[in-house]
XYZ file of C-alpha atoms in Angstrom:
608
model
C 0.116 0.195 -0.043
C 2.922 2.542 0.673
C 4.352 2.225 -2.857
C 1.376 4.147 -4.349
C 2.008 7.079 -2.210
C 5.322 8.571 -3.980
C 2.911 10.131 -6.574
C 0.250 11.402 -4.193
C -0.567 15.317 -4.218
C -2.274 17.470 -1.434
C -1.878 14.943 1.463
C -0.259 15.173 4.948
C 2.485 13.035 6.246
C 2.450 12.083 10.003
C 5.804 11.020 11.410
C 5.238 8.492 14.450
C 2.000 6.457 15.578
C 2.349 6.485 18.993
C 0.076 8.416 21.419
C -0.569 11.816 19.857
C 0.161 10.542 16.228
C -2.718 7.886 16.359
C -5.102 10.544 17.415
C -3.757 13.050 14.945
C -4.205 10.288 12.097
C -7.424 9.662 13.322
C -8.839 13.265 13.216
C -7.237 14.047 9.575
C -8.924 10.732 8.471
C -12.125 11.808 10.101
C -11.983 15.292 8.450
C -11.618 13.526 4.919
C -7.925 14.502 4.733
C -5.437 12.217 2.881
C -3.076 11.027 5.156
C 0.321 8.917 5.011
C 2.109 7.695 8.083
C 5.949 6.949 8.374
C 7.002 4.752 11.217
C 9.939 2.596 11.556
C 9.153 0.887 14.880
C 5.438 0.707 14.531
C 3.309 -1.380 16.987
C 1.510 -3.976 14.770
C -1.846 -3.342 16.179
C -1.763 0.410 15.776
C -0.734 -0.460 11.896
C -3.704 -2.607 11.629
C -5.826 0.126 13.222
C -4.651 2.686 10.883
C -4.765 0.614 7.705
C -8.235 -0.135 8.456
C -9.135 3.248 8.085
C -7.660 2.968 4.659
C -4.384 5.103 5.563
C -1.147 3.738 4.135
C 1.744 3.413 6.498
C 5.359 3.653 5.081
C 7.518 1.356 7.499
C 10.790 3.099 7.478
C 12.778 5.916 9.201
C 11.609 9.639 8.626
C 15.355 10.510 8.983
C 16.110 9.076 5.700
C 15.266 10.754 2.208
C 14.326 7.388 0.772
C 11.628 6.888 3.235
C 10.230 10.568 2.665
C 10.179 9.919 -1.172
C 8.212 6.779 -0.549
C 5.706 8.705 1.637
C 5.310 11.404 -1.243
C 7.074 14.337 0.337
C 6.915 16.155 -2.812
C 3.544 16.475 -3.431
C 2.764 16.808 0.527
C 1.213 20.157 1.752
C 2.119 19.462 5.475
C 4.329 17.202 7.656
C 3.395 16.511 11.478
C 6.377 15.028 13.243
C 5.234 13.373 16.580
C 8.031 11.125 17.191
C 8.772 9.792 20.793
C 12.333 10.812 20.965
C 12.963 14.513 20.710
C 16.561 14.055 19.105
C 14.698 11.906 16.259
C 11.919 14.602 16.022
C 14.706 17.496 15.446
C 16.563 15.340 12.753
C 13.534 14.442 10.955
C 12.113 18.009 11.191
C 15.488 19.447 9.710
C 15.758 16.998 6.872
C 12.124 17.679 5.931
C 12.916 21.347 5.623
C 15.955 20.974 3.890
C 14.036 18.993 1.214
C 11.028 21.130 1.242
C 11.694 24.599 2.102
C 8.226 25.563 1.192
C 6.100 22.895 3.237
C 4.248 23.536 6.471
C 6.140 21.753 9.400
C 4.452 20.787 12.679
C 6.458 19.114 15.488
C 5.812 17.918 18.868
C 8.871 19.067 21.277
C 9.335 19.254 25.092
C 12.502 21.331 25.010
C 11.570 25.182 24.968
C 15.021 26.130 23.984
C 15.323 23.643 20.913
C 11.762 24.807 20.082
C 12.710 28.242 19.836
C 15.446 27.453 17.294
C 13.323 25.583 15.184
C 10.529 28.045 15.223
C 13.192 30.319 13.596
C 13.242 28.038 10.647
C 9.459 28.609 10.193
C 8.522 25.126 11.985
C 5.454 25.190 14.218
C 6.531 23.553 17.732
C 3.678 22.412 19.999
C 4.273 20.727 23.427
C 1.358 18.248 24.338
C 2.031 18.950 28.095
C 1.381 22.600 27.828
C -1.647 22.224 25.486
C -3.450 19.714 27.855
C -2.326 20.915 31.187
C -5.149 23.712 31.364
C -7.934 21.025 30.946
C -6.694 18.721 33.582
C -6.140 21.632 36.154
C -9.773 22.806 35.481
C -10.728 19.090 35.890
C -8.951 19.106 39.301
C -10.282 22.296 40.511
C -13.735 21.868 39.193
C -14.258 25.689 38.736
C -16.591 24.575 35.608
C -14.997 27.723 33.809
C -12.736 28.259 30.640
C -11.158 31.413 29.806
C -11.220 32.188 26.048
C -9.550 35.142 24.232
C -11.177 35.539 20.820
C -9.622 38.514 19.050
C -8.534 40.264 22.090
C -12.081 39.787 23.778
C -12.296 37.715 26.862
C -15.051 35.277 26.780
C -15.960 32.686 29.684
C -17.357 29.347 29.107
C -18.881 28.239 32.453
C -21.212 25.600 33.935
C -24.350 26.408 35.826
C -27.143 24.408 37.298
C -30.470 25.444 35.829
C -32.696 27.359 38.811
C -35.928 27.411 36.877
C -37.446 25.100 34.188
C -37.798 27.255 31.159
C -36.240 27.916 27.570
C -32.669 28.815 27.434
C -33.427 32.053 25.679
C -35.962 33.287 28.465
C -33.498 32.349 31.228
C -30.208 33.078 29.823
C -30.635 35.699 27.204
C -27.720 36.033 24.563
C -25.505 33.621 26.410
C -24.297 30.898 23.762
C -25.628 27.504 25.097
C -22.804 24.919 24.496
C -24.391 21.892 26.185
C -27.162 20.612 28.610
C -26.993 17.744 30.597
C -29.937 16.308 32.288
C -30.272 16.484 36.046
C -30.734 12.652 36.094
C -27.476 12.356 34.258
C -29.041 11.692 30.742
C -27.599 12.139 27.496
C -25.874 15.487 26.656
C -27.463 17.939 24.217
C -24.510 19.623 22.276
C -24.944 23.213 21.097
C -28.689 23.389 21.476
C -30.616 25.964 20.207
C -31.775 28.802 22.524
C -35.257 27.515 22.349
C -34.305 24.315 23.941
C -36.169 23.780 27.199
C -33.998 22.873 30.406
C -35.505 21.545 33.607
C -34.597 22.466 37.220
C -31.260 20.828 37.984
C -30.020 20.565 34.365
C -26.273 21.086 34.000
C -25.980 23.999 31.558
C -22.707 25.157 29.815
C -22.951 28.807 28.369
C -20.282 31.030 26.858
C -20.442 34.838 27.129
C -18.548 37.924 28.189
C -18.217 38.822 31.835
C -20.774 41.423 31.226
C -23.344 39.117 29.846
C -22.939 36.626 32.562
C -23.429 39.446 35.050
C -26.686 40.481 33.373
C -27.894 36.961 33.564
C -27.188 36.917 37.194
C -24.362 34.410 36.994
C -21.334 36.819 37.825
C -20.388 34.227 40.519
C -20.380 31.290 38.388
C -17.200 31.892 36.942
C -15.376 30.591 39.951
C -14.633 32.373 43.328
C -11.155 33.864 43.233
C -8.653 31.784 44.778
C -6.445 33.640 47.100
C -2.984 33.725 45.858
C 0.109 34.073 48.042
C 3.596 34.854 46.504
C 6.069 32.414 46.621
C 7.861 34.082 49.382
C 5.127 34.624 51.693
C 3.753 31.080 51.267
C 7.165 29.786 52.086
C 7.237 31.850 55.507
C 3.466 30.712 55.993
C 4.415 27.187 55.767
C 7.489 27.470 57.937
C 5.466 29.351 60.665
C 3.109 26.571 60.568
C 5.648 24.064 60.689
C 7.354 25.445 63.717
C 4.098 25.545 65.616
C 3.124 21.975 64.698
C 6.652 20.905 65.475
C 6.573 22.006 69.149
C 6.121 18.921 70.979
C 5.003 18.683 74.705
C 8.606 18.168 76.015
C 9.563 21.471 74.579
C 6.415 23.033 76.111
C 7.085 21.482 79.451
C 10.629 22.921 79.522
C 9.403 26.507 78.530
C 6.481 26.402 81.177
C 9.344 25.100 83.858
C 11.230 28.144 82.998
C 8.408 30.557 83.114
C 7.357 29.305 86.597
C 10.787 29.263 88.072
C 11.350 32.757 86.650
C 8.084 34.071 88.065
C 8.875 32.539 91.438
C 12.263 33.942 91.550
C 11.128 37.313 90.699
C 8.608 37.278 93.610
C 11.126 36.037 96.202
C 13.642 38.684 95.099
C 11.165 41.358 95.283
C 10.240 40.695 98.636
C 13.216 38.901 100.420
C 16.242 40.591 98.640
C 17.942 43.558 100.565
C 20.588 45.837 99.670
C 23.392 46.723 102.441
C 21.391 50.259 102.887
C 18.131 48.289 103.385
C 16.512 49.013 99.860
C 14.524 46.531 97.952
C 14.668 45.251 94.421
C 12.483 46.681 92.031
C 10.436 44.396 89.518
C 12.817 45.398 86.756
C 15.710 44.741 88.906
C 14.472 41.223 89.951
C 13.515 40.150 86.381
C 16.893 41.233 85.306
C 18.668 39.491 88.048
C 16.679 36.327 87.343
C 17.402 36.239 83.636
C 21.158 36.807 84.227
C 21.348 34.105 86.971
C 19.347 31.552 84.750
C 21.453 32.167 81.678
C 24.782 31.972 83.899
C 26.043 35.256 82.909
C 26.838 36.643 86.282
C 27.772 40.158 85.661
C 28.239 40.891 89.416
C 25.671 43.572 89.777
C 24.161 41.664 92.599
C 25.324 39.035 95.188
C 24.084 37.088 97.866
C 27.060 37.438 100.285
C 24.829 39.706 102.646
C 21.571 37.808 102.251
C 19.741 35.570 104.794
C 20.944 31.955 104.461
C 17.487 30.819 103.053
C 17.745 33.430 100.381
C 21.213 32.153 99.445
C 19.944 28.494 99.361
C 17.142 29.665 97.012
C 19.979 31.122 94.938
C 21.859 27.900 94.529
C 18.451 26.142 93.462
C 17.665 28.971 91.178
C 20.893 28.418 89.295
C 20.994 24.572 89.220
C 17.458 24.589 87.950
C 17.709 27.568 85.725
C 20.799 25.808 84.217
C 19.133 22.609 83.823
C 15.658 23.916 82.321
C 17.419 26.327 79.989
C 19.759 23.635 78.569
C 16.823 21.303 78.154
C 14.833 23.871 76.470
C 17.605 24.965 74.114
C 18.400 21.498 73.140
C 14.745 20.539 72.470
C 14.402 23.882 70.361
C 17.284 23.076 68.323
C 16.233 19.523 67.559
C 13.016 20.872 66.455
C 14.387 23.502 64.085
C 16.878 21.013 62.652
C 13.985 18.451 62.388
C 12.009 20.957 60.388
C 14.760 21.894 58.032
C 15.379 18.264 57.151
C 11.829 17.486 56.757
C 11.144 20.677 54.725
C 14.006 19.730 52.332
C 12.335 16.447 52.209
C 8.948 17.838 51.743
C 7.333 15.769 54.727
C 6.651 18.410 57.079
C 4.213 20.183 54.895
C 2.209 16.993 54.453
C 0.851 17.134 58.018
C -0.703 20.479 57.484
C -2.166 19.983 54.040
C -5.964 20.382 53.592
C -7.936 21.008 50.477
C -4.904 20.227 48.430
C -4.445 18.415 45.015
C -2.513 15.101 45.075
C -0.729 14.563 41.593
C 0.663 11.234 40.817
C 3.576 11.233 38.112
C 5.939 13.865 37.519
C 6.442 13.737 33.901
C 6.221 16.488 31.389
C 2.326 16.649 31.873
C 2.811 16.248 35.591
C 5.000 19.129 35.854
C 2.874 21.341 34.041
C -0.171 20.743 36.164
C 1.585 21.308 39.153
C 2.964 24.672 37.969
C -0.570 25.680 37.006
C -2.133 24.499 40.220
C 0.497 26.233 42.310
C -0.052 29.349 40.296
C -3.602 29.514 41.499
C -2.484 29.225 45.061
C -3.426 25.843 45.569
C -1.531 23.635 47.782
C -0.027 20.350 45.900
C 1.677 17.255 46.890
C 3.293 14.978 44.170
C 3.840 11.278 44.379
C 6.579 9.858 42.117
C 7.958 6.508 41.872
C 11.301 7.350 40.278
C 13.626 8.932 42.794
C 15.827 10.050 39.934
C 13.059 12.095 38.157
C 14.347 14.872 36.183
C 11.659 17.370 37.502
C 11.797 16.645 41.178
C 14.334 19.201 42.244
C 12.580 21.845 40.265
C 9.277 21.144 41.985
C 10.814 20.981 45.199
C 12.580 24.201 44.811
C 9.042 25.948 44.316
C 7.879 24.673 47.611
C 5.707 21.653 46.340
C 6.596 18.381 48.397
C 7.692 15.343 46.514
C 7.265 11.868 47.913
C 9.049 9.105 45.973
C 6.845 6.186 46.626
C 4.294 3.829 45.240
C 0.852 5.584 44.881
C -0.955 2.468 44.947
C -0.125 1.571 48.667
C -2.383 2.615 51.334
C 0.311 4.074 53.517
C 1.524 6.357 50.776
C -1.758 7.855 50.168
C -2.495 8.175 53.984
C 0.792 10.135 54.025
C -0.170 12.668 51.489
C -3.634 13.379 53.780
C -5.944 11.908 50.906
C -9.116 12.021 52.940
C -8.612 15.934 53.079
C -7.487 16.210 49.484
C -9.556 18.524 46.993
C -8.902 16.342 44.169
C -6.345 13.724 42.649
C -4.737 13.849 39.261
C -2.984 10.470 38.141
C -0.859 11.539 35.142
C 1.817 8.746 34.644
C 2.228 7.904 31.032
C 1.267 4.256 31.789
C -2.517 3.610 31.317
C -2.503 0.560 33.537
C -0.595 2.101 36.396
C -2.989 5.059 36.257
C -5.935 2.618 36.413
C -4.443 0.605 39.188
C -3.812 3.948 41.122
C -7.199 5.186 40.466
C -8.829 2.147 41.557
C -6.395 2.039 44.709
C -7.392 5.666 45.662
C -11.134 4.787 45.165
C -10.905 2.160 47.714
C -9.239 4.398 50.089
C -11.567 7.270 49.735
C -14.611 4.572 50.174
C -17.808 6.683 50.546
C -15.937 10.116 50.481
C -15.051 9.236 46.938
C -17.984 11.188 45.560
C -16.606 14.351 46.946
C -12.960 14.131 45.755
C -12.679 14.104 42.057
C -10.046 11.568 40.608
C -8.908 12.728 37.049
C -7.063 9.905 35.229
C -4.799 10.280 32.098
C -5.563 7.651 29.888
C -4.524 7.419 26.186
C -7.179 4.971 24.778
C -10.549 7.005 24.515
C -12.566 3.762 24.480
C -10.940 2.643 27.725
C -11.661 6.217 29.253
C -15.324 5.996 28.474
C -15.393 2.248 29.721
C -13.770 3.331 33.008
C -16.079 6.313 33.633
C -18.982 4.252 33.200
C -18.102 1.043 35.110
C -15.700 1.979 37.761
C -16.905 5.484 38.775
C -13.482 6.945 38.985
C -14.423 10.481 37.997
C -12.909 12.010 34.991
C -10.793 10.162 32.395
C -8.748 12.723 30.142
C -6.743 11.781 27.216
C -3.880 14.318 26.566
C -3.436 12.803 23.056
C -7.153 13.868 22.277
C -6.724 17.304 23.913
C -3.536 18.114 21.952
C -4.161 16.326 18.414
C -6.532 19.221 17.172
C -3.841 21.343 17.513
C -1.431 19.582 15.502
C -4.232 18.988 12.702
C -5.128 22.840 12.835
C -1.557 23.955 12.522
C -0.955 21.336 9.579
C -4.127 22.648 7.903
C -3.213 26.144 8.390
C -6.259 26.814 10.948
C -6.149 28.553 13.988
C -7.053 26.280 16.881
C -7.731 28.596 20.101
C -8.483 26.077 22.832
C -9.643 22.463 23.629
C -11.468 21.745 26.722
C -14.019 18.963 27.904
C -17.690 19.480 28.792
C -18.550 16.505 30.662
C -16.976 13.639 28.738
C -17.422 15.681 25.348
C -13.984 17.125 23.942
C -14.857 20.766 22.461
C -12.605 22.617 20.048
C -12.586 26.472 19.657
C -11.424 27.337 16.196
C -11.038 30.391 14.061
C -11.585 30.348 10.323
C -11.142 32.946 7.804
C -13.781 32.708 5.060
C -12.115 32.315 1.519
C -13.795 34.036 -1.556
C -15.881 31.611 -3.385
C -15.391 28.858 -1.027
C -18.091 26.559 0.531
C -18.904 29.042 3.457
C -18.979 32.147 1.513
C -22.638 33.448 1.509
C -23.806 30.404 3.621
C -26.226 31.243 6.653
C -24.721 30.255 9.946
C -28.093 28.321 10.691
C -27.244 26.051 7.730
C -23.791 24.784 9.466
C -23.986 21.486 11.573
C -26.392 21.524 14.479
C -23.524 20.680 16.974
C -21.532 23.492 15.803
C -21.952 27.042 17.169
C -20.555 30.290 15.835
C -20.050 32.437 18.737
C -18.738 35.441 17.245
C -17.656 36.743 13.823
C -15.247 39.636 12.926
C -16.681 41.146 9.890
C -14.187 42.212 7.147
C -16.572 44.736 5.878
C -16.790 46.283 9.193
C -13.176 47.185 9.709
C -12.479 44.351 11.968
C -15.338 44.863 14.527
C -16.421 41.686 16.435
C -20.062 40.820 16.164
C -21.281 38.732 19.203
C -23.815 37.197 19.137
C -24.291 36.725 15.389
C -27.997 36.086 14.233
C -28.670 32.733 12.848
C -29.694 34.047 9.334
C -26.480 36.025 9.406
C -24.373 35.106 6.318
C -20.745 34.557 5.963
C -18.630 36.814 3.629
C -15.345 36.494 2.036
C -12.693 37.719 4.362
C -14.948 37.304 7.569
C -13.181 35.556 10.627
C -15.618 33.197 12.538
C -14.974 31.912 15.881
C -16.583 28.566 16.299
C -16.826 25.919 19.043
C -18.192 22.198 18.914
C -17.142 18.668 18.964
C -13.615 18.525 17.280
C -14.763 15.794 14.718
C -17.372 18.031 13.455
C -15.576 21.474 13.902
C -12.523 20.063 11.581
C -15.369 19.152 8.915
C -16.684 22.893 8.980
C -13.293 24.452 9.088
C -12.405 22.381 6.004
C -15.856 22.949 4.352
C -14.418 26.228 2.587
C -11.017 26.095 1.017
C -9.632 23.208 2.836
C -11.486 20.025 1.506
C -9.509 17.336 -0.051
C -9.536 18.920 -3.612
C -9.100 22.389 -2.150
C -5.653 21.021 -0.702
C -4.760 19.719 -4.095
C -5.529 23.072 -5.888
C -3.381 24.756 -3.306
C -0.599 22.603 -3.883
C -0.880 22.897 -7.649
C -1.226 26.768 -7.368
C 1.784 27.023 -5.357
C 3.850 24.568 -7.319
C 7.475 25.391 -8.344
C 9.583 23.782 -11.042
C 12.512 22.859 -8.654
C 14.064 23.260 -5.346
C 17.927 23.193 -5.020
C 19.549 20.815 -2.900
C 17.266 17.958 -3.159
C 17.953 14.939 -5.345
C 14.934 13.901 -7.779
C 12.685 16.514 -6.325
C 9.306 16.604 -7.669
C 7.009 19.589 -8.109
C 6.711 21.227 -4.822
C 4.241 23.662 -3.293
């Protein structure tokens, strides 16, 4: 099947078939785009899946010109490189750029410095962890809100519980309804019309500006602001709490003994001590002499040579008891402070004070991004990681987040991180089986409290994720590959993907397209689009770029307009390609931009 690809035109080549690669190929296939996969160490199971879609797979290294020739690089319009190894990704991307300087190249890369270097070569660099982290954080915090920026205008997608039974239009006005889920947990209605009737208790997802939310009486639904302390202030606060909690009874007993001894000494000295001229000690003199004696300083300001025998005996007892109590107190205090410093360095001390925190299991590229975003909101975070040599552990600990090296499936580990008082748990390792085992162990430990603590699982397989949610009740299964794949598809097709997020278990895509003259959308009424796709705003070319929100259903697209759409990604990709980016349109673009030859490439065919 791969041999026929060399003469293809207007197709997209995907390097790599693991994780994001498979989801990217799937979305391109669903959108009707011709795709060729290049993989030198492909999983036979994944190859069978892709070939079952009619997508050819070229078995070979994308770092070889011969393999790229076989995949039809000469007639391709874009290349998506999602190899597992960053070094191989860099080599394949540079080789592609050398042989096709005009082709659109999109790569997955985790190193920001290398990413900036590739961007200078007109290579689009995307990071799966950074693209998927916002949705994972929202699932943990359960704010029910997603902040969107449409052409510099801030919008908020928020979830509310319907307080009355009515039509959407009469209760929420101009707010754009994105989804409605029945109070009984029934099927979700995606992008319903404003005349859709909701019942009290239904979960409604709406999109609008802050002013529109306020007019609908929903200004408080955007999520209560989370108090954010600066890193230095938070560090001092946790240290103060650590000191207070570390003060054990022995230290308190020693301090109480010193206080009682000093008080008794001040009373005795005030009443019994006489100077040679018969004057008594003042209260300040008694306090000064007591501290001087207990501290074994002995400046010679006062002496007991001329005092009664009982007072000299009391002085002896004061010196002995004072020295013993003071030594004990300072020894216990030193031990406490040293213990605090050691446990702070290991991240253990803060664990005892955690409440309303988020437990993150797995400190990979996705986990560290989620931790950074959670900490940025002022949320306490604790990390469980198996690998003691984890590359991100020092970075996370330096930011004040405790990291525990242990097995998250063990009850003692979950007890150590104060699981019952946690706000949420995010299981983010790169292994689906480990994530599932950990999620089940967490559910067992939480028991009846499990309904109050959301468990967010990172699962690659979407079918597995849906099955886990239905049968195990583990909460929310999220696929980072599914969240990130639309960005790669959009970048390859020349589209502008603004955001991806989940509404319940439905992945939603926010995209922007520019209507092409004479294309499939030019002159089309918005009401004629898919019922599961919503145009939330449109930037009119004829109105000097003024943003029209919300547009009327009978509004027609015009050439040059920029439309902002929200919907399930499968259908939105179809809409985004309905204009100039249909399979035939891609081929037309390739032919229009064809050049006779590109220097430096052996046997190069017509390029775009």
